[in-house]
Structure formats: structure tokens, C-alpha cells
XYZ file of C-alpha atoms in Angstrom:
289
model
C -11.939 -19.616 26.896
C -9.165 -21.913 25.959
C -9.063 -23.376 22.420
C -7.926 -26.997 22.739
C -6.127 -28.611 19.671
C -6.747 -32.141 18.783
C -3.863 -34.603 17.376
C -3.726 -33.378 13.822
C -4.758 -36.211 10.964
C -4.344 -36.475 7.405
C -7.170 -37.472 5.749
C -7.098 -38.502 1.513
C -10.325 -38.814 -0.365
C -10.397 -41.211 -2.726
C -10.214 -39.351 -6.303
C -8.368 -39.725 -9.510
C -4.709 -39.207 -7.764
C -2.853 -39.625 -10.843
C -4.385 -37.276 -12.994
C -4.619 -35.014 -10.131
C -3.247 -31.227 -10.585
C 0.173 -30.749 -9.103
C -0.241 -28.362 -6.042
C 3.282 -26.658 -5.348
C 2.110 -24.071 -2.965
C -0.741 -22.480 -0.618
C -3.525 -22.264 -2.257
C -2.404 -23.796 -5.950
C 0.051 -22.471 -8.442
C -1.329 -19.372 -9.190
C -1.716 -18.553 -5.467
C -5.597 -18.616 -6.474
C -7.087 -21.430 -4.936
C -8.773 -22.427 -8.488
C -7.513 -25.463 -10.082
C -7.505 -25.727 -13.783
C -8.623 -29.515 -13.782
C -12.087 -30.596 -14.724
C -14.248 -33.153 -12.963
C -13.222 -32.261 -9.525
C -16.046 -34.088 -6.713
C -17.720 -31.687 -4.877
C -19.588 -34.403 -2.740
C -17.802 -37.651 -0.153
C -18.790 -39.355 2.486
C -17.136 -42.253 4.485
C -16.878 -44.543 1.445
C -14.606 -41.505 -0.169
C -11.462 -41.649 2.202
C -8.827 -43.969 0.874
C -6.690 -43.122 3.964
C -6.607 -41.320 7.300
C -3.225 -40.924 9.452
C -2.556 -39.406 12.469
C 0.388 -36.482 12.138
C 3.163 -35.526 15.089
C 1.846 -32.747 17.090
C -0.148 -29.680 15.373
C -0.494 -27.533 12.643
C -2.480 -25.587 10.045
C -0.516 -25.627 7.121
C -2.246 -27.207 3.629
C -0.205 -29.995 2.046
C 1.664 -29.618 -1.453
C 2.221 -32.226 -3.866
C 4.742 -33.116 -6.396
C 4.039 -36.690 -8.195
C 3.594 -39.074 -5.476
C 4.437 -36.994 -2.569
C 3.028 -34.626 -0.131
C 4.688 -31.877 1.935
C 2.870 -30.483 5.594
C 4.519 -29.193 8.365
C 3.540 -29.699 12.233
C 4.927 -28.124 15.382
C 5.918 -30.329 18.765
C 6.514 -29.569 22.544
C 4.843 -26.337 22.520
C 6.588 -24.685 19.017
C 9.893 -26.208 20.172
C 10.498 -28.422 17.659
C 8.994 -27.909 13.920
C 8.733 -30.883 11.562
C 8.794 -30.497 7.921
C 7.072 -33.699 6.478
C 6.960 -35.716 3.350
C 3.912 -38.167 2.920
C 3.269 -40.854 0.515
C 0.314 -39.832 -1.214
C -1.278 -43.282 -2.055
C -0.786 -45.002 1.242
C -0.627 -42.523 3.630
C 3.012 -43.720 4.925
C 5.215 -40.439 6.324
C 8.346 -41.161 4.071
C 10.733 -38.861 6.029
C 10.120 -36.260 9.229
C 12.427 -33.313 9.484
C 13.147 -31.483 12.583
C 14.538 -28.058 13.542
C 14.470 -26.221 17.031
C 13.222 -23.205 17.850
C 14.166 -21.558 21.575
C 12.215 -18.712 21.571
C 8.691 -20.007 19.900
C 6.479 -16.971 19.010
C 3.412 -16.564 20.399
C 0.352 -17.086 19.092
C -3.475 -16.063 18.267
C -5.655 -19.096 20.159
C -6.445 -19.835 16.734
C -3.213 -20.003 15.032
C -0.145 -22.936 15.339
C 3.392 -23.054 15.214
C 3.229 -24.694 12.094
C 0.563 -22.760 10.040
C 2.637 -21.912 6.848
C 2.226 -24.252 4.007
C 5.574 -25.936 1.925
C 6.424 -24.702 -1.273
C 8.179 -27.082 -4.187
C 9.330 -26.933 -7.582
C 9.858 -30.585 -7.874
C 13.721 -30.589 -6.875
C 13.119 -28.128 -3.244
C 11.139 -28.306 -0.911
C 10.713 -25.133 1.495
C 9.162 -24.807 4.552
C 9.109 -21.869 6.705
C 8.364 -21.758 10.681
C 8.813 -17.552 11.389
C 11.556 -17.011 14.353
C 12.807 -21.186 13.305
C 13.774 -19.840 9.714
C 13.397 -20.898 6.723
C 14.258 -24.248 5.391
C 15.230 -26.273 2.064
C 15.283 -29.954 1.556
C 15.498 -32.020 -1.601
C 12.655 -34.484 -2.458
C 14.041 -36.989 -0.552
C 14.395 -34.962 2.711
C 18.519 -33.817 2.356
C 18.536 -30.471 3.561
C 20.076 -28.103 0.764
C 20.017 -24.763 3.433
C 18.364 -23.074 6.506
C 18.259 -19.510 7.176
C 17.570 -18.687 11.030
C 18.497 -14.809 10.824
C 15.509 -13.617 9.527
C 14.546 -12.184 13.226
C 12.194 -13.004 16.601
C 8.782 -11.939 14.861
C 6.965 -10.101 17.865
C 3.314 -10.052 18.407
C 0.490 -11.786 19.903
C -0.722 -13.340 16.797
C 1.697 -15.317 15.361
C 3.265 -16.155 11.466
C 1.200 -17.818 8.884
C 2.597 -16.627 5.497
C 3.819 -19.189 2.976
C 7.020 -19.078 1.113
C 6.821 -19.423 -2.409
C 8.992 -20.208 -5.250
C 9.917 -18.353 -8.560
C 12.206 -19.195 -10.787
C 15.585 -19.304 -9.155
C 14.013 -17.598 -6.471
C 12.138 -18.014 -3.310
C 10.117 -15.536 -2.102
C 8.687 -14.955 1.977
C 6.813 -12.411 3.429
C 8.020 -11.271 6.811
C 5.171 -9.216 7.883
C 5.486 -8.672 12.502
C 4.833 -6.742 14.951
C 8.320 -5.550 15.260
C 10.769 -5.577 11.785
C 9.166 -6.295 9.050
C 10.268 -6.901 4.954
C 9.612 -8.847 1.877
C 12.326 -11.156 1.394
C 13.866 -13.335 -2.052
C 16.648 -15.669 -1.089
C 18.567 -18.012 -4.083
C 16.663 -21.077 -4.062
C 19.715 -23.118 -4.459
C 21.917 -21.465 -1.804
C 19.354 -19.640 0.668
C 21.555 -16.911 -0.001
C 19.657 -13.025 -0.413
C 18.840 -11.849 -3.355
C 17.127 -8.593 -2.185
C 15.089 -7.516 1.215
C 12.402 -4.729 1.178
C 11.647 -3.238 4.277
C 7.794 -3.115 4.889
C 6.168 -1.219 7.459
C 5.824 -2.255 10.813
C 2.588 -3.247 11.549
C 0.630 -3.231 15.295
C -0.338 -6.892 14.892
C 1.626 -8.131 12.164
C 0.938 -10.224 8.855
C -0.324 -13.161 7.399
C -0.767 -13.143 3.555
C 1.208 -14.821 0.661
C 1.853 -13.176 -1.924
C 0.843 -14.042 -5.257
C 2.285 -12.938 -8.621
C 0.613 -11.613 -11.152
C 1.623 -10.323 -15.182
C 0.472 -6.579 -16.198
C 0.708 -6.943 -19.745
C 4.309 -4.789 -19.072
C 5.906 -6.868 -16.181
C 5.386 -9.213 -13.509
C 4.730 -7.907 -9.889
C 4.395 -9.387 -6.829
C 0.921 -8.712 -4.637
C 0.985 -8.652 -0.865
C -2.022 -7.843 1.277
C -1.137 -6.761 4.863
C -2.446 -4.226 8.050
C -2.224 -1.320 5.593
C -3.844 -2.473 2.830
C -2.017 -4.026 -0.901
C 1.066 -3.126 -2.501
C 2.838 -4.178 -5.378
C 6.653 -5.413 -6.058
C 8.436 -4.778 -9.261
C 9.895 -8.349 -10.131
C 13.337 -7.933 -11.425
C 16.661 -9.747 -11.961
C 18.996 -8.759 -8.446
C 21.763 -6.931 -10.803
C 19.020 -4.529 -11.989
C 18.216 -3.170 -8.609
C 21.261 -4.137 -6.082
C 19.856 -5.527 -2.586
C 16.239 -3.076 -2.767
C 13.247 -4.389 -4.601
C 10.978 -1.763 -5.760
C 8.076 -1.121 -4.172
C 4.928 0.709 -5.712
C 1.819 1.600 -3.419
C -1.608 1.898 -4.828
C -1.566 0.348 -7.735
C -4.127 -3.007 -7.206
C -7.419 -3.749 -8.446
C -8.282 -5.752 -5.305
C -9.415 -3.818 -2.142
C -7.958 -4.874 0.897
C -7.619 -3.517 4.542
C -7.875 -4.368 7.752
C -9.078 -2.023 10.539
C -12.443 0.207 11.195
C -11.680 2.698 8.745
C -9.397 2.218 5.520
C -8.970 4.743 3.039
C -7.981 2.545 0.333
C -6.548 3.767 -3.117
C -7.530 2.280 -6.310
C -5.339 1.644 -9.911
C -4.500 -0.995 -12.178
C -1.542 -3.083 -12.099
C 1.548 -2.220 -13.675
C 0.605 1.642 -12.734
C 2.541 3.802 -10.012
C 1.449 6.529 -7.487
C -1.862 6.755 -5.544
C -4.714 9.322 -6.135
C -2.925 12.099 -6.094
C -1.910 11.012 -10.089
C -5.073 9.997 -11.280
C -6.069 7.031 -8.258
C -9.590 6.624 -7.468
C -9.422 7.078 -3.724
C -12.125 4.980 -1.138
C -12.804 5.685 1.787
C -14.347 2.411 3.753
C -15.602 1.672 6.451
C -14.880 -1.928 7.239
C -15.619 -4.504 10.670
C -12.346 -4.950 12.571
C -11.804 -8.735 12.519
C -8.945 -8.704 15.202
């Protein structure tokens, strides 16, 4: 059975827009999904949309704001052309429409797009990242500040879907595949690469974001993928050359894909897996490929 994808629209409900929480990347800025401000509706109906607009071809990614904009991609002519957008947010009105090619679109899970990754923006960059079309930066008013299209082909039958996002002076993407795979931070003024961590290669490839979190004793970056969590030592570049460091086992979160994960339990900001005092699971778990 085919999946057929309707013409992508924007729709806006009609709630308090300017006192609205600024949304800088998937799923909020704690990479949570939970938004700090109170009185959010939790019921609309036709009455509630303030405006609906039809977007250039298709795509899954969630729009980011910064004051009175929004950021979405799209893809066009089959994952040929990606479009990273910019959206009035009280009319509806697409304020400017960047393009970049792609030759060799990956392919794709039925239910995944060419354009599934969501923007990230610190309120000066806006980033926007399309797997084997790189990775993009634009200012708010759609000037592009870099692109990076080395970052490989990203094999596999499911396609890309993890969003870049920003910290500090860096910007951070996770470039889970079927074939080479890392965890990359490039200078978010210059594209330029801070470090690259090679990640394993996984049989269908990877999806998450990774969200950053503070032990008490430093800040690390989570990553869910194939083989379960792991954890990144945040550091300055000069403190550990072109190699982040990587710790495995160390999450409170259990996460695996697969029929059976043995998954290792510790707190953040530990190191080492069971063998130094981990509470090893072993789970049985419904494959969901």
C-alpha cells in the first residue's frame, strides 16, 4: 500500500501569540516538549484558527519561532529541492523561501519526508538540516551565513529525521545512517567543525535529537539511537582536540529498539556500564520497524 501525501498547510490557532513561549527547536528549548507557560488551551475548534496556508511541497518538520517569525522546512520534486522557510506568524504570509538541491535524495520510510527535521534558532541563525543536502545557516532575514554538504550520502531505507540544535557558539547534529555514522558540533558562526564522534553504524539508521541535560558536575549531551542511549561529555574544542568524549551506560532513561535489548542502567554524570556498579536489564521489547 502506497501512502499518499497531501499539499502540506500551516494552520495557527488563535491564542495569546505575544505572550507565547519562544520555541527555538524540536520539541521546545529543553528538547522536552513541556513548555513552562501557564494557561495553554487544551480545547479549539473552527472558531480557533486565525490562519491556514498552504506550504510548497511536503514535510514533517515542527515550526520554531523567534518573536514574530516562524521557521519549517518542506521538500519539492521528489527531495530535489529542500526549502528552508520563514513565516509571518500573525498573518500567515511566507516572508522568504530558501532553496538548496540535493542530486542524490535519500530514500525514505513511506512514512517519513525529505523535509522531516525541524529548524533550530537562537534569534540571530537559523539552521536547517536536510541529511545528504547538508546543513544550512541563514540569518533572520533569510542571508545565508554557511552550508555544509560534506557530511555524507546517509544510506538506508528509512530516511533522516534528526534536528540540529544550537548551544552556545555551537551547533550540534546527529548523523545517525545506515552506513557512516557520528555526532557532529560545527561553529555556529562559520559552519566550521568543532569536533566529530564517530557512532556506530546502525542496520537502519537514526532519528533522535539530542537533548542536553546538567549532572550537578557537567553538562552532557543525550542521544537515543538502534543501540540504546549514550551520553557526550560537553566541553570547550581545545580541551579535547577534534574527539568528543563519549560515555556508554550512564542514563536514567531506558531506551532500545529491537526484540531483545539488554539495556544498562546509571545516573548521569557516571561512567562505565554494569560491570562497575550498573544495574543491567535485560528487556524484551516489540520491534517497531
Amino acid at each position: 500500500m502506497k501512502l499518499k501525501f497531501l499539499p502540506p498547510l500551516l494552520t495557527l490557532l488563535f491564542i495569546p501569540l505575544l505572550q507565547a513561549e519562544t520555541w527555538t527547536h524540536f520539541r521546545g528549548p529543553q528538547g522536552t516538549g513541556v513548555t513552562s507557560q501557564a494557561n495553554v488551551p487544551n480545547k479549539w475548534d473552527k472558531d480557533s484558527v486565525q490562519w491556514k496556508i498552504q506550504l510548497p511541497g511536503t514535510g514533517q518538520s515542527s515550526p520554531v519561532n523567534w518573536g514574530d517569525k516562524l521557521f519549517l522546512t518542506s521538500a519539492t520534486e521528489g527531495g530535489k529541492v529542500r526549502h528552508t522557510l520563514c513565516i509571518d506568524k500573525a498573518t500567515g504570509k511566507i516572508i522568504w523561501n530558501k532553496t538548496v538541491p540535493c542530486n542524490n535524495p535519500e530514500e525514505l520510510h513511506r512514512m517519513n519526508s525529505h523535509a522531516t527535521p525541524s529548524c533550530a534558532t537562537d534569534g540571530k541563525h537559523v539552521v536547517s538540516f536536510f541529511g545528504p543536502a547538508g546543513l544550512h545557516c541563514y540569518d533572520l532575514d533569510g542571508k545565508k551565513i554557511w552550508s555544509r554538504t560534506d557530511l555524507g550520502d546517509f544510506p538506508g531505507g528509512w530516511g533522516i529525521a534528526g534536528s540540529p540544535i544550537i548551544l552556545g557558539d555551537a551547533v550540534i547534529q546527529n548523523c545517525d545512517s545506515a552506513g557512516p555514522s557520528y555526532l557532529l558540533a560545527v561553529d555556529r558562526k562559520s559552519g566550521k567543525t568543532l569536533w566529530k564522534t564517530p557512532r556506530q553504524e546502525k542496520p537502519k539508521g537514526g532519528w533522535s535529537t539530542p537533548i542536553l541535560i546538567n549532572t550537578g558536575t557537567r553538562s552532557e549531551l543525550l542521544l537515543n539511537g538502534e543501540f540504546g542511549v549514550k551520553g557526550y561529555w560537553v566541553l570547550a574544542p581545545s580541551r579535547h582536540g577534534a574527539h568528543n568524549h563519549e560515555y556508554t551506560g550512564h542514563w536514567t532513561a531506558l531506551a532500545a529498539a529491537g526484540a531483545l535489548a539488554r539495556l544498562t542502567r546509571r545516573p548521569p554524570g557516571g561512567s562505565g556500564g554494569a560491570e562497575s556498579g550498573g544495574v543491567a536489564v535485560a528487556a524484551l521489547l516489540s520491534d517497531l520497524g
